[in-house]
Amino acid sequence: MSAETPASPEVPKENRFKVWRQTRPFWAGLFTILASVPIAYLPYGDVRLGNITLAMATTAGAGALIIGVLLFTLGLTMWFQPVVRVFAGVAAIVLGLVSIPVSNFGGLVIGFLFALVGGGMSAAWAPAPTVEETGDAEHDGEPVASGKDAYAFETGTQAVLAAGVPEQREAQGPATDTTIDANGGRNSAG
């Protein structure tokens, strides 16, 4: 299922959002979108306390707005183009780090942390294996319970069992000229 195609008609209407959400890094995109709000808003927002206006405006307000818009766009990209999730995750992390000096300590650290978590989740997310792949994998791993080949797999190969033990090679001679002077691995100090 790609981002352009909706959930299949066989899926009940109440489960379509769940199916759509499970086929992409949904929470990573949500955290990245949430990161964009404090990073973009705080340099332009102000708080009124009676007759006193407290403004957090900085000279880098345009930079904070650009970072906020880019983080929002990356969050939507994670949702609608999950193929580029690793790029979007790394870009969100970099923009979160850049927001520290540009946007009031990364949106008072809240936006910075949301950007780091969302970017990390996006870079680490992997799509679930298809039903055909999981069905084949479960069938291939069943041992055959007969005689001396009791631990052989149905594929007829022992490579799976020996995969954890590397093959040892005999030394062919000195690799370089300096290994001859090593005196069997023992060094002398004088």
mmCIF file of the C-alpha atoms, coordinates in Angstrom:
data_MODEL
# 
_entry.id   MODEL 
# 
loop_
_atom_site.group_PDB 
_atom_site.id 
_atom_site.type_symbol 
_atom_site.label_atom_id 
_atom_site.label_alt_id 
_atom_site.label_comp_id 
_atom_site.label_asym_id 
_atom_site.label_entity_id 
_atom_site.label_seq_id 
_atom_site.pdbx_PDB_ins_code 
_atom_site.Cartn_x 
_atom_site.Cartn_y 
_atom_site.Cartn_z 
_atom_site.occupancy 
_atom_site.B_iso_or_equiv 
_atom_site.pdbx_formal_charge 
_atom_site.auth_seq_id 
_atom_site.auth_comp_id 
_atom_site.auth_asym_id 
_atom_site.auth_atom_id 
_atom_site.pdbx_PDB_model_num 
ATOM 1   C CA . MET A 1 1   ? 0.000   0.000   0.000  1.00 0.00 ? 1   MET A CA 1 
ATOM 2   C CA . SER A 1 2   ? 1.483   3.342   -0.983 1.00 0.00 ? 2   SER A CA 1 
ATOM 3   C CA . ALA A 1 3   ? 0.758   6.778   0.393  1.00 0.00 ? 3   ALA A CA 1 
ATOM 4   C CA . GLU A 1 4   ? -1.316  7.661   -2.662 1.00 0.00 ? 4   GLU A CA 1 
ATOM 5   C CA . THR A 1 5   ? -3.729  4.745   -2.348 1.00 0.00 ? 5   THR A CA 1 
ATOM 6   C CA . PRO A 1 6   ? -6.314  4.735   0.405  1.00 0.00 ? 6   PRO A CA 1 
ATOM 7   C CA . ALA A 1 7   ? -6.871  1.730   2.628  1.00 0.00 ? 7   ALA A CA 1 
ATOM 8   C CA . SER A 1 8   ? -8.367  -1.168  0.739  1.00 0.00 ? 8   SER A CA 1 
ATOM 9   C CA . PRO A 1 9   ? -12.154 -1.427  0.573  1.00 0.00 ? 9   PRO A CA 1 
ATOM 10  C CA . GLU A 1 10  ? -12.005 -4.742  2.466  1.00 0.00 ? 10  GLU A CA 1 
ATOM 11  C CA . VAL A 1 11  ? -10.928 -2.914  5.619  1.00 0.00 ? 11  VAL A CA 1 
ATOM 12  C CA . PRO A 1 12  ? -13.911 -1.767  7.690  1.00 0.00 ? 12  PRO A CA 1 
ATOM 13  C CA . LYS A 1 13  ? -14.333 1.992   7.818  1.00 0.00 ? 13  LYS A CA 1 
ATOM 14  C CA . GLU A 1 14  ? -13.627 2.169   11.551 1.00 0.00 ? 14  GLU A CA 1 
ATOM 15  C CA . ASN A 1 15  ? -10.217 0.491   11.045 1.00 0.00 ? 15  ASN A CA 1 
ATOM 16  C CA . ARG A 1 16  ? -8.986  2.437   7.989  1.00 0.00 ? 16  ARG A CA 1 
ATOM 17  C CA . PHE A 1 17  ? -7.241  5.095   10.044 1.00 0.00 ? 17  PHE A CA 1 
ATOM 18  C CA . LYS A 1 18  ? -5.586  2.387   12.141 1.00 0.00 ? 18  LYS A CA 1 
ATOM 19  C CA . VAL A 1 19  ? -4.322  0.611   9.014  1.00 0.00 ? 19  VAL A CA 1 
ATOM 20  C CA . TRP A 1 20  ? -3.106  3.901   7.515  1.00 0.00 ? 20  TRP A CA 1 
ATOM 21  C CA . ARG A 1 21  ? -1.357  4.839   10.767 1.00 0.00 ? 21  ARG A CA 1 
ATOM 22  C CA . GLN A 1 22  ? 0.419   1.479   11.052 1.00 0.00 ? 22  GLN A CA 1 
ATOM 23  C CA . THR A 1 23  ? 1.925   1.690   7.560  1.00 0.00 ? 23  THR A CA 1 
ATOM 24  C CA . ARG A 1 24  ? 3.976   4.830   8.211  1.00 0.00 ? 24  ARG A CA 1 
ATOM 25  C CA . PRO A 1 25  ? 5.911   6.546   11.029 1.00 0.00 ? 25  PRO A CA 1 
ATOM 26  C CA . PHE A 1 26  ? 2.785   8.242   12.389 1.00 0.00 ? 26  PHE A CA 1 
ATOM 27  C CA . TRP A 1 27  ? 4.022   9.165   15.867 1.00 0.00 ? 27  TRP A CA 1 
ATOM 28  C CA . ALA A 1 28  ? 7.308   10.464  14.493 1.00 0.00 ? 28  ALA A CA 1 
ATOM 29  C CA . GLY A 1 29  ? 5.409   12.785  12.168 1.00 0.00 ? 29  GLY A CA 1 
ATOM 30  C CA . LEU A 1 30  ? 3.147   13.928  14.993 1.00 0.00 ? 30  LEU A CA 1 
ATOM 31  C CA . PHE A 1 31  ? 6.089   14.743  17.282 1.00 0.00 ? 31  PHE A CA 1 
ATOM 32  C CA . THR A 1 32  ? 7.812   16.630  14.462 1.00 0.00 ? 32  THR A CA 1 
ATOM 33  C CA . ILE A 1 33  ? 4.674   18.662  13.735 1.00 0.00 ? 33  ILE A CA 1 
ATOM 34  C CA . LEU A 1 34  ? 4.307   19.408  17.452 1.00 0.00 ? 34  LEU A CA 1 
ATOM 35  C CA . ALA A 1 35  ? 7.948   20.556  17.507 1.00 0.00 ? 35  ALA A CA 1 
ATOM 36  C CA . SER A 1 36  ? 7.241   23.128  14.821 1.00 0.00 ? 36  SER A CA 1 
ATOM 37  C CA . VAL A 1 37  ? 4.629   24.975  16.903 1.00 0.00 ? 37  VAL A CA 1 
ATOM 38  C CA . PRO A 1 38  ? 6.757   26.360  19.785 1.00 0.00 ? 38  PRO A CA 1 
ATOM 39  C CA . ILE A 1 39  ? 9.781   26.907  17.560 1.00 0.00 ? 39  ILE A CA 1 
ATOM 40  C CA . ALA A 1 40  ? 7.838   29.021  15.061 1.00 0.00 ? 40  ALA A CA 1 
ATOM 41  C CA . TYR A 1 41  ? 5.432   30.742  17.491 1.00 0.00 ? 41  TYR A CA 1 
ATOM 42  C CA . LEU A 1 42  ? 7.589   31.877  20.412 1.00 0.00 ? 42  LEU A CA 1 
ATOM 43  C CA . PRO A 1 43  ? 9.692   34.487  18.562 1.00 0.00 ? 43  PRO A CA 1 
ATOM 44  C CA . TYR A 1 44  ? 6.473   36.150  17.355 1.00 0.00 ? 44  TYR A CA 1 
ATOM 45  C CA . GLY A 1 45  ? 4.253   35.646  20.395 1.00 0.00 ? 45  GLY A CA 1 
ATOM 46  C CA . ASP A 1 46  ? 3.765   38.015  23.290 1.00 0.00 ? 46  ASP A CA 1 
ATOM 47  C CA . VAL A 1 47  ? 2.198   37.757  26.724 1.00 0.00 ? 47  VAL A CA 1 
ATOM 48  C CA . ARG A 1 48  ? 0.111   40.570  28.200 1.00 0.00 ? 48  ARG A CA 1 
ATOM 49  C CA . LEU A 1 49  ? 0.162   41.021  31.953 1.00 0.00 ? 49  LEU A CA 1 
ATOM 50  C CA . GLY A 1 50  ? -2.186  43.926  32.603 1.00 0.00 ? 50  GLY A CA 1 
ATOM 51  C CA . ASN A 1 51  ? -0.593  46.946  30.904 1.00 0.00 ? 51  ASN A CA 1 
ATOM 52  C CA . ILE A 1 52  ? 2.767   45.210  30.466 1.00 0.00 ? 52  ILE A CA 1 
ATOM 53  C CA . THR A 1 53  ? 3.523   43.346  27.258 1.00 0.00 ? 53  THR A CA 1 
ATOM 54  C CA . LEU A 1 54  ? 6.222   40.708  27.438 1.00 0.00 ? 54  LEU A CA 1 
ATOM 55  C CA . ALA A 1 55  ? 7.581   39.947  23.961 1.00 0.00 ? 55  ALA A CA 1 
ATOM 56  C CA . MET A 1 56  ? 10.094  37.219  23.222 1.00 0.00 ? 56  MET A CA 1 
ATOM 57  C CA . ALA A 1 57  ? 10.889  38.574  19.766 1.00 0.00 ? 57  ALA A CA 1 
ATOM 58  C CA . THR A 1 58  ? 14.451  38.150  18.575 1.00 0.00 ? 58  THR A CA 1 
ATOM 59  C CA . THR A 1 59  ? 16.381  39.317  15.553 1.00 0.00 ? 59  THR A CA 1 
ATOM 60  C CA . ALA A 1 60  ? 16.292  35.789  14.190 1.00 0.00 ? 60  ALA A CA 1 
ATOM 61  C CA . GLY A 1 61  ? 12.494  35.618  13.994 1.00 0.00 ? 61  GLY A CA 1 
ATOM 62  C CA . ALA A 1 62  ? 12.535  34.830  10.286 1.00 0.00 ? 62  ALA A CA 1 
ATOM 63  C CA . GLY A 1 63  ? 14.960  31.949  10.878 1.00 0.00 ? 63  GLY A CA 1 
ATOM 64  C CA . ALA A 1 64  ? 12.686  30.533  13.578 1.00 0.00 ? 64  ALA A CA 1 
ATOM 65  C CA . LEU A 1 65  ? 9.694   30.763  11.248 1.00 0.00 ? 65  LEU A CA 1 
ATOM 66  C CA . ILE A 1 66  ? 11.599  28.965  8.485  1.00 0.00 ? 66  ILE A CA 1 
ATOM 67  C CA . ILE A 1 67  ? 12.682  26.198  10.873 1.00 0.00 ? 67  ILE A CA 1 
ATOM 68  C CA . GLY A 1 68  ? 9.112   25.817  12.141 1.00 0.00 ? 68  GLY A CA 1 
ATOM 69  C CA . VAL A 1 69  ? 7.680   25.588  8.623  1.00 0.00 ? 69  VAL A CA 1 
ATOM 70  C CA . LEU A 1 70  ? 10.346  23.077  7.588  1.00 0.00 ? 70  LEU A CA 1 
ATOM 71  C CA . LEU A 1 71  ? 9.655   20.902  10.640 1.00 0.00 ? 71  LEU A CA 1 
ATOM 72  C CA . PHE A 1 72  ? 5.928   21.005  9.886  1.00 0.00 ? 72  PHE A CA 1 
ATOM 73  C CA . THR A 1 73  ? 6.635   19.997  6.280  1.00 0.00 ? 73  THR A CA 1 
ATOM 74  C CA . LEU A 1 74  ? 8.937   17.178  7.393  1.00 0.00 ? 74  LEU A CA 1 
ATOM 75  C CA . GLY A 1 75  ? 6.229   15.868  9.724  1.00 0.00 ? 75  GLY A CA 1 
ATOM 76  C CA . LEU A 1 76  ? 3.755   15.755  6.845  1.00 0.00 ? 76  LEU A CA 1 
ATOM 77  C CA . THR A 1 77  ? 6.404   14.114  4.672  1.00 0.00 ? 77  THR A CA 1 
ATOM 78  C CA . MET A 1 78  ? 6.832   11.368  7.256  1.00 0.00 ? 78  MET A CA 1 
ATOM 79  C CA . TRP A 1 79  ? 3.095   10.719  7.048  1.00 0.00 ? 79  TRP A CA 1 
ATOM 80  C CA . PHE A 1 80  ? 2.519   10.868  3.315  1.00 0.00 ? 80  PHE A CA 1 
ATOM 81  C CA . GLN A 1 81  ? 5.898   9.734   1.908  1.00 0.00 ? 81  GLN A CA 1 
ATOM 82  C CA . PRO A 1 82  ? 7.231   7.079   4.317  1.00 0.00 ? 82  PRO A CA 1 
ATOM 83  C CA . VAL A 1 83  ? 9.894   6.087   1.771  1.00 0.00 ? 83  VAL A CA 1 
ATOM 84  C CA . VAL A 1 84  ? 11.980  9.153   2.704  1.00 0.00 ? 84  VAL A CA 1 
ATOM 85  C CA . ARG A 1 85  ? 11.557  8.649   6.458  1.00 0.00 ? 85  ARG A CA 1 
ATOM 86  C CA . VAL A 1 86  ? 15.299  8.400   7.169  1.00 0.00 ? 86  VAL A CA 1 
ATOM 87  C CA . PHE A 1 87  ? 16.082  11.663  5.380  1.00 0.00 ? 87  PHE A CA 1 
ATOM 88  C CA . ALA A 1 88  ? 13.140  13.387  7.064  1.00 0.00 ? 88  ALA A CA 1 
ATOM 89  C CA . GLY A 1 89  ? 14.231  12.088  10.471 1.00 0.00 ? 89  GLY A CA 1 
ATOM 90  C CA . VAL A 1 90  ? 17.826  13.235  10.093 1.00 0.00 ? 90  VAL A CA 1 
ATOM 91  C CA . ALA A 1 91  ? 16.672  16.617  8.759  1.00 0.00 ? 91  ALA A CA 1 
ATOM 92  C CA . ALA A 1 92  ? 14.306  17.023  11.735 1.00 0.00 ? 92  ALA A CA 1 
ATOM 93  C CA . ILE A 1 93  ? 17.147  16.289  14.158 1.00 0.00 ? 93  ILE A CA 1 
ATOM 94  C CA . VAL A 1 94  ? 19.435  18.797  12.432 1.00 0.00 ? 94  VAL A CA 1 
ATOM 95  C CA . LEU A 1 95  ? 16.713  21.469  12.395 1.00 0.00 ? 95  LEU A CA 1 
ATOM 96  C CA . GLY A 1 96  ? 16.013  20.804  16.070 1.00 0.00 ? 96  GLY A CA 1 
ATOM 97  C CA . LEU A 1 97  ? 19.685  21.366  16.855 1.00 0.00 ? 97  LEU A CA 1 
ATOM 98  C CA . VAL A 1 98  ? 19.788  24.532  14.740 1.00 0.00 ? 98  VAL A CA 1 
ATOM 99  C CA . SER A 1 99  ? 16.722  25.853  16.568 1.00 0.00 ? 99  SER A CA 1 
ATOM 100 C CA . ILE A 1 100 ? 18.656  26.132  19.841 1.00 0.00 ? 100 ILE A CA 1 
ATOM 101 C CA . PRO A 1 101 ? 20.559  29.308  18.918 1.00 0.00 ? 101 PRO A CA 1 
ATOM 102 C CA . VAL A 1 102 ? 18.000  30.582  16.403 1.00 0.00 ? 102 VAL A CA 1 
ATOM 103 C CA . SER A 1 103 ? 14.642  30.206  18.136 1.00 0.00 ? 103 SER A CA 1 
ATOM 104 C CA . ASN A 1 104 ? 14.800  31.007  21.866 1.00 0.00 ? 104 ASN A CA 1 
ATOM 105 C CA . PHE A 1 105 ? 16.627  27.858  22.898 1.00 0.00 ? 105 PHE A CA 1 
ATOM 106 C CA . GLY A 1 106 ? 14.654  25.662  20.518 1.00 0.00 ? 106 GLY A CA 1 
ATOM 107 C CA . GLY A 1 107 ? 11.227  26.893  21.525 1.00 0.00 ? 107 GLY A CA 1 
ATOM 108 C CA . LEU A 1 108 ? 12.118  26.887  25.228 1.00 0.00 ? 108 LEU A CA 1 
ATOM 109 C CA . VAL A 1 109 ? 13.580  23.382  24.823 1.00 0.00 ? 109 VAL A CA 1 
ATOM 110 C CA . ILE A 1 110 ? 10.093  21.916  24.222 1.00 0.00 ? 110 ILE A CA 1 
ATOM 111 C CA . GLY A 1 111 ? 10.276  22.155  20.426 1.00 0.00 ? 111 GLY A CA 1 
ATOM 112 C CA . PHE A 1 112 ? 13.880  21.004  20.448 1.00 0.00 ? 112 PHE A CA 1 
ATOM 113 C CA . LEU A 1 113 ? 13.031  17.826  22.387 1.00 0.00 ? 113 LEU A CA 1 
ATOM 114 C CA . PHE A 1 114 ? 9.989   17.086  20.214 1.00 0.00 ? 114 PHE A CA 1 
ATOM 115 C CA . ALA A 1 115 ? 12.137  17.489  17.076 1.00 0.00 ? 115 ALA A CA 1 
ATOM 116 C CA . LEU A 1 116 ? 14.821  15.134  18.422 1.00 0.00 ? 116 LEU A CA 1 
ATOM 117 C CA . VAL A 1 117 ? 12.309  12.474  19.466 1.00 0.00 ? 117 VAL A CA 1 
ATOM 118 C CA . GLY A 1 118 ? 10.310  12.734  16.225 1.00 0.00 ? 118 GLY A CA 1 
ATOM 119 C CA . GLY A 1 119 ? 13.414  12.645  14.052 1.00 0.00 ? 119 GLY A CA 1 
ATOM 120 C CA . GLY A 1 120 ? 14.880  9.698   15.932 1.00 0.00 ? 120 GLY A CA 1 
ATOM 121 C CA . MET A 1 121 ? 11.624  7.757   15.722 1.00 0.00 ? 121 MET A CA 1 
ATOM 122 C CA . SER A 1 122 ? 11.378  8.435   11.987 1.00 0.00 ? 122 SER A CA 1 
ATOM 123 C CA . ALA A 1 123 ? 14.932  7.328   11.278 1.00 0.00 ? 123 ALA A CA 1 
ATOM 124 C CA . ALA A 1 124 ? 14.456  4.163   13.332 1.00 0.00 ? 124 ALA A CA 1 
ATOM 125 C CA . TRP A 1 125 ? 11.020  3.182   11.970 1.00 0.00 ? 125 TRP A CA 1 
ATOM 126 C CA . ALA A 1 126 ? 10.847  0.254   9.573  1.00 0.00 ? 126 ALA A CA 1 
ATOM 127 C CA . PRO A 1 127 ? 7.778   -1.059  7.785  1.00 0.00 ? 127 PRO A CA 1 
ATOM 128 C CA . ALA A 1 128 ? 6.308   -4.314  9.006  1.00 0.00 ? 128 ALA A CA 1 
ATOM 129 C CA . PRO A 1 129 ? 7.014   -7.375  6.855  1.00 0.00 ? 129 PRO A CA 1 
ATOM 130 C CA . THR A 1 130 ? 4.225   -8.399  4.537  1.00 0.00 ? 130 THR A CA 1 
ATOM 131 C CA . VAL A 1 131 ? 2.025   -11.361 5.348  1.00 0.00 ? 131 VAL A CA 1 
ATOM 132 C CA . GLU A 1 132 ? 3.699   -13.514 2.687  1.00 0.00 ? 132 GLU A CA 1 
ATOM 133 C CA . GLU A 1 133 ? 7.179   -12.896 4.147  1.00 0.00 ? 133 GLU A CA 1 
ATOM 134 C CA . THR A 1 134 ? 6.170   -13.787 7.698  1.00 0.00 ? 134 THR A CA 1 
ATOM 135 C CA . GLY A 1 135 ? 4.360   -16.927 6.588  1.00 0.00 ? 135 GLY A CA 1 
ATOM 136 C CA . ASP A 1 136 ? 7.404   -18.193 4.658  1.00 0.00 ? 136 ASP A CA 1 
ATOM 137 C CA . ALA A 1 137 ? 9.829   -17.353 7.482  1.00 0.00 ? 137 ALA A CA 1 
ATOM 138 C CA . GLU A 1 138 ? 7.849   -19.340 10.034 1.00 0.00 ? 138 GLU A CA 1 
ATOM 139 C CA . HIS A 1 139 ? 7.721   -22.383 7.745  1.00 0.00 ? 139 HIS A CA 1 
ATOM 140 C CA . ASP A 1 140 ? 11.452  -22.383 6.882  1.00 0.00 ? 140 ASP A CA 1 
ATOM 141 C CA . GLY A 1 141 ? 12.623  -22.421 10.477 1.00 0.00 ? 141 GLY A CA 1 
ATOM 142 C CA . GLU A 1 142 ? 10.992  -25.689 11.543 1.00 0.00 ? 142 GLU A CA 1 
ATOM 143 C CA . PRO A 1 143 ? 13.503  -28.431 12.403 1.00 0.00 ? 143 PRO A CA 1 
ATOM 144 C CA . VAL A 1 144 ? 13.231  -31.925 10.988 1.00 0.00 ? 144 VAL A CA 1 
ATOM 145 C CA . ALA A 1 145 ? 13.085  -34.485 13.800 1.00 0.00 ? 145 ALA A CA 1 
ATOM 146 C CA . SER A 1 146 ? 14.734  -37.512 12.198 1.00 0.00 ? 146 SER A CA 1 
ATOM 147 C CA . GLY A 1 147 ? 17.998  -39.283 13.021 1.00 0.00 ? 147 GLY A CA 1 
ATOM 148 C CA . LYS A 1 148 ? 21.378  -37.592 12.917 1.00 0.00 ? 148 LYS A CA 1 
ATOM 149 C CA . ASP A 1 149 ? 19.967  -34.635 10.960 1.00 0.00 ? 149 ASP A CA 1 
ATOM 150 C CA . ALA A 1 150 ? 17.630  -33.744 13.824 1.00 0.00 ? 150 ALA A CA 1 
ATOM 151 C CA . TYR A 1 151 ? 18.818  -30.142 13.772 1.00 0.00 ? 151 TYR A CA 1 
ATOM 152 C CA . ALA A 1 152 ? 18.924  -29.726 10.000 1.00 0.00 ? 152 ALA A CA 1 
ATOM 153 C CA . PHE A 1 153 ? 16.407  -27.380 8.503  1.00 0.00 ? 153 PHE A CA 1 
ATOM 154 C CA . GLU A 1 154 ? 13.955  -28.308 5.791  1.00 0.00 ? 154 GLU A CA 1 
ATOM 155 C CA . THR A 1 155 ? 16.020  -26.482 3.206  1.00 0.00 ? 155 THR A CA 1 
ATOM 156 C CA . GLY A 1 156 ? 18.690  -29.205 3.582  1.00 0.00 ? 156 GLY A CA 1 
ATOM 157 C CA . THR A 1 157 ? 21.566  -26.895 4.441  1.00 0.00 ? 157 THR A CA 1 
ATOM 158 C CA . GLN A 1 158 ? 23.668  -26.629 7.565  1.00 0.00 ? 158 GLN A CA 1 
ATOM 159 C CA . ALA A 1 159 ? 24.763  -23.055 6.794  1.00 0.00 ? 159 ALA A CA 1 
ATOM 160 C CA . VAL A 1 160 ? 22.289  -21.594 9.267  1.00 0.00 ? 160 VAL A CA 1 
ATOM 161 C CA . LEU A 1 161 ? 23.796  -23.594 12.133 1.00 0.00 ? 161 LEU A CA 1 
ATOM 162 C CA . ALA A 1 162 ? 27.389  -22.683 11.287 1.00 0.00 ? 162 ALA A CA 1 
ATOM 163 C CA . ALA A 1 163 ? 26.656  -19.016 10.637 1.00 0.00 ? 163 ALA A CA 1 
ATOM 164 C CA . GLY A 1 164 ? 27.608  -18.005 14.187 1.00 0.00 ? 164 GLY A CA 1 
ATOM 165 C CA . VAL A 1 165 ? 31.085  -19.623 14.075 1.00 0.00 ? 165 VAL A CA 1 
ATOM 166 C CA . PRO A 1 166 ? 33.583  -17.975 11.702 1.00 0.00 ? 166 PRO A CA 1 
ATOM 167 C CA . GLU A 1 167 ? 35.853  -20.218 9.695  1.00 0.00 ? 167 GLU A CA 1 
ATOM 168 C CA . GLN A 1 168 ? 39.489  -20.235 10.912 1.00 0.00 ? 168 GLN A CA 1 
ATOM 169 C CA . ARG A 1 169 ? 42.308  -19.813 8.414  1.00 0.00 ? 169 ARG A CA 1 
ATOM 170 C CA . GLU A 1 170 ? 45.912  -20.860 8.762  1.00 0.00 ? 170 GLU A CA 1 
ATOM 171 C CA . ALA A 1 171 ? 48.549  -18.127 8.593  1.00 0.00 ? 171 ALA A CA 1 
ATOM 172 C CA . GLN A 1 172 ? 50.115  -17.902 5.140  1.00 0.00 ? 172 GLN A CA 1 
ATOM 173 C CA . GLY A 1 173 ? 53.281  -16.221 6.371  1.00 0.00 ? 173 GLY A CA 1 
ATOM 174 C CA . PRO A 1 174 ? 54.120  -12.716 7.519  1.00 0.00 ? 174 PRO A CA 1 
ATOM 175 C CA . ALA A 1 175 ? 51.627  -10.112 6.311  1.00 0.00 ? 175 ALA A CA 1 
ATOM 176 C CA . THR A 1 176 ? 54.219  -7.323  6.210  1.00 0.00 ? 176 THR A CA 1 
ATOM 177 C CA . ASP A 1 177 ? 57.918  -6.864  6.841  1.00 0.00 ? 177 ASP A CA 1 
ATOM 178 C CA . THR A 1 178 ? 57.311  -5.493  10.320 1.00 0.00 ? 178 THR A CA 1 
ATOM 179 C CA . THR A 1 179 ? 55.563  -8.630  11.564 1.00 0.00 ? 179 THR A CA 1 
ATOM 180 C CA . ILE A 1 180 ? 58.827  -10.582 11.298 1.00 0.00 ? 180 ILE A CA 1 
ATOM 181 C CA . ASP A 1 181 ? 60.442  -8.324  13.906 1.00 0.00 ? 181 ASP A CA 1 
ATOM 182 C CA . ALA A 1 182 ? 57.584  -8.847  16.359 1.00 0.00 ? 182 ALA A CA 1 
ATOM 183 C CA . ASN A 1 183 ? 59.355  -11.895 17.899 1.00 0.00 ? 183 ASN A CA 1 
ATOM 184 C CA . GLY A 1 184 ? 56.198  -13.974 18.087 1.00 0.00 ? 184 GLY A CA 1 
ATOM 185 C CA . GLY A 1 185 ? 54.119  -11.147 19.502 1.00 0.00 ? 185 GLY A CA 1 
ATOM 186 C CA . ARG A 1 186 ? 56.526  -10.356 22.369 1.00 0.00 ? 186 ARG A CA 1 
ATOM 187 C CA . ASN A 1 187 ? 58.180  -6.960  22.327 1.00 0.00 ? 187 ASN A CA 1 
ATOM 188 C CA . SER A 1 188 ? 61.444  -6.137  24.061 1.00 0.00 ? 188 SER A CA 1 
ATOM 189 C CA . ALA A 1 189 ? 62.188  -2.757  25.575 1.00 0.00 ? 189 ALA A CA 1 
ATOM 190 C CA . GLY A 1 190 ? 65.884  -2.531  25.003 1.00 0.00 ? 190 GLY A CA 1 
# 
